[in-house]
PDB file of C-alpha atoms in Angstrom:
ATOM      1  CA  VAL E   1      49.134 -43.668  47.497  1.00 96.00           C
ATOM      2  CA  ILE E   2      47.694 -44.969  44.264  1.00 97.00           C
ATOM      3  CA  VAL E   3      44.098 -46.397  44.589  1.00 97.00           C
ATOM      4  CA  VAL E   4      42.441 -48.328  41.669  1.00 97.00           C
ATOM      5  CA  ARG E   5      38.741 -48.577  42.277  1.00 96.00           C
ATOM      6  CA  ASN E   6      36.241 -50.674  40.476  1.00 96.00           C
ATOM      7  CA  HIS E   7      32.697 -49.482  39.282  1.00 96.00           C
ATOM      8  CA  GLU E   8      29.936 -52.064  39.461  1.00 95.00           C
ATOM      9  CA  VAL E   9      28.127 -50.293  36.651  1.00 95.00           C
ATOM     10  CA  SER E  10      25.781 -52.013  34.098  1.00 94.00           C
ATOM     11  CA  PRO E  11      25.084 -50.940  30.549  1.00 93.00           C
ATOM     12  CA  GLY E  12      22.195 -48.570  30.527  1.00 90.00           C
ATOM     13  CA  ASP E  13      23.008 -47.237  33.964  1.00 94.00           C
ATOM     14  CA  LYS E  14      24.227 -43.851  32.284  1.00 93.00           C
ATOM     15  CA  GLU E  15      23.751 -41.836  35.453  1.00 92.00           C
ATOM     16  CA  GLN E  16      26.347 -44.040  37.274  1.00 93.00           C
ATOM     17  CA  GLY E  17      28.646 -44.297  34.313  1.00 94.00           C
ATOM     18  CA  PRO E  18      31.759 -42.233  33.401  1.00 95.00           C
ATOM     19  CA  PHE E  19      30.416 -40.640  30.332  1.00 94.00           C
ATOM     20  CA  GLY E  20      27.551 -38.487  31.477  1.00 93.00           C
ATOM     21  CA  GLU E  21      23.811 -39.035  31.540  1.00 91.00           C
ATOM     22  CA  ASN E  22      23.613 -38.632  27.787  1.00 92.00           C
ATOM     23  CA  LEU E  23      26.973 -40.130  27.057  1.00 93.00           C
ATOM     24  CA  GLU E  24      28.146 -36.709  26.083  1.00 94.00           C
ATOM     25  CA  LEU E  25      31.757 -37.650  27.158  1.00 94.00           C
ATOM     26  CA  LEU E  26      31.857 -40.926  25.245  1.00 94.00           C
ATOM     27  CA  SER E  27      33.251 -39.177  22.143  1.00 94.00           C
ATOM     28  CA  LYS E  28      36.511 -38.342  23.910  1.00 94.00           C
ATOM     29  CA  LEU E  29      37.402 -42.022  23.680  1.00 95.00           C
ATOM     30  CA  SER E  30      37.829 -44.241  20.571  1.00 95.00           C
ATOM     31  CA  GLU E  31      35.877 -47.509  20.305  1.00 96.00           C
ATOM     32  CA  ALA E  32      39.068 -49.438  20.933  1.00 96.00           C
ATOM     33  CA  ASP E  33      39.414 -47.799  24.345  1.00 97.00           C
ATOM     34  CA  LEU E  34      36.263 -49.727  25.525  1.00 98.00           C
ATOM     35  CA  TYR E  35      36.242 -53.485  25.843  1.00 98.00           C
ATOM     36  CA  ASP E  36      32.636 -53.484  24.719  1.00 98.00           C
ATOM     37  CA  TYR E  37      31.401 -50.486  22.827  1.00 97.00           C
ATOM     38  CA  GLY E  38      27.911 -51.913  22.739  1.00 96.00           C
ATOM     39  CA  ARG E  39      27.407 -51.743  19.066  1.00 92.00           C
ATOM     40  CA  GLY E  40      27.347 -47.987  19.472  1.00 86.00           C
ATOM     41  CA  ASN E  41      24.040 -47.914  21.174  1.00 88.00           C
ATOM     42  CA  LEU E  42      24.658 -49.495  24.576  1.00 92.00           C
ATOM     43  CA  PRO E  43      28.297 -49.027  25.622  1.00 96.00           C
ATOM     44  CA  CYS E  44      29.210 -50.981  28.785  1.00 97.00           C
ATOM     45  CA  LEU E  45      29.816 -48.519  31.422  1.00 97.00           C
ATOM     46  CA  GLY E  46      31.774 -50.513  34.062  1.00 97.00           C
ATOM     47  CA  GLY E  47      35.530 -50.308  34.609  1.00 98.00           C
ATOM     48  CA  THR E  48      37.971 -48.590  36.907  1.00 98.00           C
ATOM     49  CA  SER E  49      39.131 -45.181  37.820  1.00 98.00           C
ATOM     50  CA  THR E  50      42.408 -44.416  39.601  1.00 98.00           C
ATOM     51  CA  PHE E  51      43.428 -41.688  41.984  1.00 98.00           C
ATOM     52  CA  VAL E  52      46.655 -40.577  43.443  1.00 98.00           C
ATOM     53  CA  TYR E  53      46.333 -39.592  47.179  1.00 98.00           C
ATOM     54  CA  ASN E  54      49.054 -37.519  48.964  1.00 98.00           C
ATOM     55  CA  PRO E  55      48.730 -38.637  52.802  1.00 98.00           C
ATOM     56  CA  ALA E  56      51.046 -35.610  53.728  1.00 98.00           C
ATOM     57  CA  SER E  57      48.681 -33.056  52.228  1.00 98.00           C
ATOM     58  CA  GLY E  58      45.385 -35.005  52.536  1.00 98.00           C
ATOM     59  CA  GLU E  59      44.760 -34.182  48.936  1.00 98.00           C
ATOM     60  CA  ILE E  60      43.818 -36.094  45.802  1.00 98.00           C
ATOM     61  CA  GLU E  61      46.694 -35.135  43.270  1.00 97.00           C
ATOM     62  CA  THR E  62      45.223 -36.702  40.172  1.00 97.00           C
ATOM     63  CA  GLU E  63      42.210 -38.806  39.166  1.00 97.00           C
ATOM     64  CA  TYR E  64      41.635 -40.584  35.831  1.00 97.00           C
ATOM     65  CA  LEU E  65      39.738 -43.319  34.066  1.00 97.00           C
ATOM     66  CA  SER E  66      41.752 -46.327  33.900  1.00 98.00           C
ATOM     67  CA  LEU E  67      39.718 -49.214  32.345  1.00 98.00           C
ATOM     68  CA  THR E  68      36.352 -48.809  30.327  1.00 97.00           C
ATOM     69  CA  GLY E  69      33.776 -50.848  28.630  1.00 98.00           C
ATOM     70  CA  THR E  70      33.301 -53.728  30.979  1.00 98.00           C
ATOM     71  CA  ILE E  71      30.222 -54.681  33.173  1.00 98.00           C
ATOM     72  CA  ARG E  72      29.877 -54.733  36.965  1.00 97.00           C
ATOM     73  CA  ASN E  73      33.576 -54.515  37.967  1.00 97.00           C
ATOM     74  CA  CYS E  74      33.613 -56.102  41.475  1.00 93.00           C
ATOM     75  CA  ALA E  75      36.349 -56.443  44.188  1.00 92.00           C
ATOM     76  CA  GLY E  76      39.416 -57.640  42.307  1.00 95.00           C
ATOM     77  CA  GLY E  77      42.841 -57.458  43.959  1.00 97.00           C
ATOM     78  CA  PRO E  78      46.513 -56.166  43.734  1.00 97.00           C
ATOM     79  CA  THR E  79      49.411 -57.928  42.208  1.00 98.00           C
ATOM     80  CA  PRO E  80      53.020 -58.004  43.477  1.00 97.00           C
ATOM     81  CA  TRP E  81      54.084 -56.149  40.186  1.00 97.00           C
ATOM     82  CA  ASN E  82      52.147 -53.028  40.941  1.00 95.00           C
ATOM     83  CA  SER E  83      48.918 -53.536  39.012  1.00 97.00           C
ATOM     84  CA  TRP E  84      45.221 -54.319  39.951  1.00 98.00           C
ATOM     85  CA  ILE E  85      43.008 -57.141  38.658  1.00 98.00           C
ATOM     86  CA  SER E  86      39.490 -55.865  38.025  1.00 98.00           C
ATOM     87  CA  CYS E  87      36.914 -58.575  38.026  1.00 97.00           C
ATOM     88  CA  GLU E  88      33.645 -58.549  36.028  1.00 98.00           C
ATOM     89  CA  GLU E  89      30.718 -59.899  38.061  1.00 96.00           C
ATOM     90  CA  ASN E  90      28.693 -60.548  35.151  1.00 96.00           C
ATOM     91  CA  THR E  91      28.544 -63.327  32.478  1.00 97.00           C
ATOM     92  CA  SER E  92      26.368 -61.561  29.712  1.00 97.00           C
ATOM     93  CA  ILE E  93      27.007 -62.927  26.235  1.00 97.00           C
ATOM     94  CA  ALA E  94      27.397 -61.161  22.835  1.00 97.00           C
ATOM     95  CA  ASN E  95      23.932 -60.469  21.518  1.00 97.00           C
ATOM     96  CA  SER E  96      22.172 -57.743  19.571  1.00 96.00           C
ATOM     97  CA  LYS E  97      23.226 -55.193  22.093  1.00 96.00           C
ATOM     98  CA  LEU E  98      26.684 -56.276  23.478  1.00 97.00           C
ATOM     99  CA  GLU E  99      29.547 -57.004  21.129  1.00 97.00           C
ATOM    100  CA  LYS E 100      31.505 -59.351  23.439  1.00 98.00           C
ATOM    101  CA  ASN E 101      31.148 -61.953  26.104  1.00 98.00           C
ATOM    102  CA  HIS E 102      31.712 -60.893  29.677  1.00 98.00           C
ATOM    103  CA  GLY E 103      32.816 -62.479  32.849  1.00 98.00           C
ATOM    104  CA  TYR E 104      36.526 -61.895  32.672  1.00 98.00           C
ATOM    105  CA  ASN E 105      39.339 -60.361  34.676  1.00 98.00           C
ATOM    106  CA  PHE E 106      41.282 -57.394  33.371  1.00 98.00           C
ATOM    107  CA  GLU E 107      44.712 -56.118  34.487  1.00 98.00           C
ATOM    108  CA  VAL E 108      45.018 -52.345  35.223  1.00 98.00           C
ATOM    109  CA  PRO E 109      48.413 -50.688  35.908  1.00 96.00           C
ATOM    110  CA  ALA E 110      48.673 -48.789  39.214  1.00 96.00           C
ATOM    111  CA  SER E 111      50.113 -45.632  37.733  1.00 96.00           C
ATOM    112  CA  ALA E 112      50.565 -42.290  39.228  1.00 96.00           C
ATOM    113  CA  THR E 113      50.675 -40.976  35.429  1.00 96.00           C
ATOM    114  CA  PRO E 114      47.174 -41.087  33.850  1.00 97.00           C
ATOM    115  CA  LEU E 115      46.943 -44.136  31.736  1.00 95.00           C
ATOM    116  CA  LEU E 116      43.914 -45.987  30.267  1.00 97.00           C
ATOM    117  CA  ALA E 117      44.495 -49.665  30.261  1.00 97.00           C
ATOM    118  CA  LYS E 118      44.225 -51.673  27.067  1.00 96.00           C
ATOM    119  CA  PRO E 119      40.918 -53.513  27.728  1.00 98.00           C
ATOM    120  CA  GLN E 120      42.217 -57.086  27.328  1.00 98.00           C
ATOM    121  CA  PRO E 121      40.362 -59.842  28.932  1.00 98.00           C
ATOM    122  CA  ILE E 122      42.480 -62.525  30.774  1.00 98.00           C
ATOM    123  CA  LYS E 123      40.477 -65.254  29.134  1.00 98.00           C
ATOM    124  CA  GLU E 124      42.538 -68.195  30.548  1.00 97.00           C
ATOM    125  CA  MET E 125      41.630 -67.105  34.093  1.00 97.00           C
ATOM    126  CA  GLY E 126      38.090 -68.205  33.333  1.00 97.00           C
ATOM    127  CA  ARG E 127      34.750 -66.790  32.562  1.00 97.00           C
ATOM    128  CA  PHE E 128      32.362 -66.650  35.418  1.00 97.00           C
ATOM    129  CA  ASN E 129      30.832 -64.233  38.082  1.00 96.00           C
ATOM    130  CA  HIS E 130      34.294 -63.108  39.339  1.00 96.00           C
ATOM    131  CA  GLU E 131      34.503 -61.497  42.769  1.00 96.00           C
ATOM    132  CA  ALA E 132      38.011 -61.120  44.075  1.00 97.00           C
ATOM    133  CA  VAL E 133      41.548 -62.316  43.380  1.00 98.00           C
ATOM    134  CA  CYS E 134      44.634 -62.610  45.598  1.00 98.00           C
ATOM    135  CA  VAL E 135      48.037 -63.288  44.098  1.00 98.00           C
ATOM    136  CA  ASP E 136      50.682 -65.190  46.063  1.00 98.00           C
ATOM    137  CA  PRO E 137      53.794 -62.879  46.113  1.00 97.00           C
ATOM    138  CA  THR E 138      56.215 -65.805  45.675  1.00 96.00           C
ATOM    139  CA  THR E 139      54.612 -68.144  43.204  1.00 96.00           C
ATOM    140  CA  HIS E 140      52.393 -65.580  41.444  1.00 97.00           C
ATOM    141  CA  ILE E 141      49.470 -68.202  41.719  1.00 98.00           C
ATOM    142  CA  VAL E 142      46.139 -66.318  41.427  1.00 98.00           C
ATOM    143  CA  TYR E 143      43.345 -67.471  43.724  1.00 98.00           C
ATOM    144  CA  GLN E 144      39.977 -66.228  42.532  1.00 98.00           C
ATOM    145  CA  THR E 145      36.495 -66.223  44.167  1.00 97.00           C
ATOM    146  CA  GLU E 146      33.109 -66.534  42.463  1.00 95.00           C
ATOM    147  CA  ASP E 147      30.160 -64.419  43.542  1.00 92.00           C
ATOM    148  CA  ARG E 148      27.503 -66.961  43.780  1.00 90.00           C
ATOM    149  CA  GLY E 149      25.613 -68.604  46.620  1.00 89.00           C
ATOM    150  CA  ASP E 150      27.315 -71.995  45.614  1.00 91.00           C
ATOM    151  CA  GLY E 151      30.527 -70.179  44.350  1.00 90.00           C
ATOM    152  CA  LEU E 152      33.852 -71.809  44.177  1.00 94.00           C
ATOM    153  CA  ILE E 153      37.531 -70.825  44.636  1.00 96.00           C
ATOM    154  CA  TYR E 154      39.590 -71.060  41.440  1.00 97.00           C
ATOM    155  CA  ARG E 155      43.390 -71.304  41.190  1.00 97.00           C
ATOM    156  CA  TYR E 156      45.145 -69.869  38.063  1.00 98.00           C
ATOM    157  CA  LEU E 157      48.809 -71.030  37.574  1.00 98.00           C
ATOM    158  CA  PRO E 158      50.356 -68.478  35.206  1.00 97.00           C
ATOM    159  CA  ASN E 159      52.861 -69.665  32.558  1.00 97.00           C
ATOM    160  CA  THR E 160      55.030 -66.717  33.162  1.00 97.00           C
ATOM    161  CA  LYS E 161      55.418 -64.882  36.475  1.00 95.00           C
ATOM    162  CA  GLY E 162      54.139 -61.401  36.269  1.00 95.00           C
ATOM    163  CA  ASN E 163      52.378 -61.904  32.930  1.00 97.00           C
ATOM    164  CA  LEU E 164      48.843 -63.135  33.301  1.00 98.00           C
ATOM    165  CA  LEU E 165      48.074 -62.596  29.655  1.00 97.00           C
ATOM    166  CA  ALA E 166      50.823 -65.253  28.557  1.00 97.00           C
ATOM    167  CA  GLY E 167      48.358 -68.015  29.600  1.00 96.00           C
ATOM    168  CA  GLY E 168      48.200 -70.535  32.340  1.00 96.00           C
TER     169      GLY E 168
END
């Protein structure tokens, strides 16, 4: 069983982030491995980790970081082509501390082999406080929810089935 789990971690919350309280593990990755390196001073600490669970043995066989450099990854959802959409629940904009705008969805492969996803936002799916997604297995239309009291449901019509980055 492959589980991709989101991490609702904000920049500055080093204790909850993947790199240690003093960011001592950050040097194990390149700047390109993180969506937002935070100008080298405040890297974004959200993202996903993946683990492979063996139900027969009751053991976790492997566990690894699968998406880095995002902010407050919330809910998300699986795709019919064996990946996970991770949703940023934050719409911070690039400023003196952050390098990039946030509020996007990111696709993460559901892989038993450790694989760090290329942190590429699916910009055409919109920029807002994303909560969850559901992909229709037949049409590949993506339904998205927004995490706000007056939130909406959005529909994304991909140009190419199984390739959300190809636009829609």
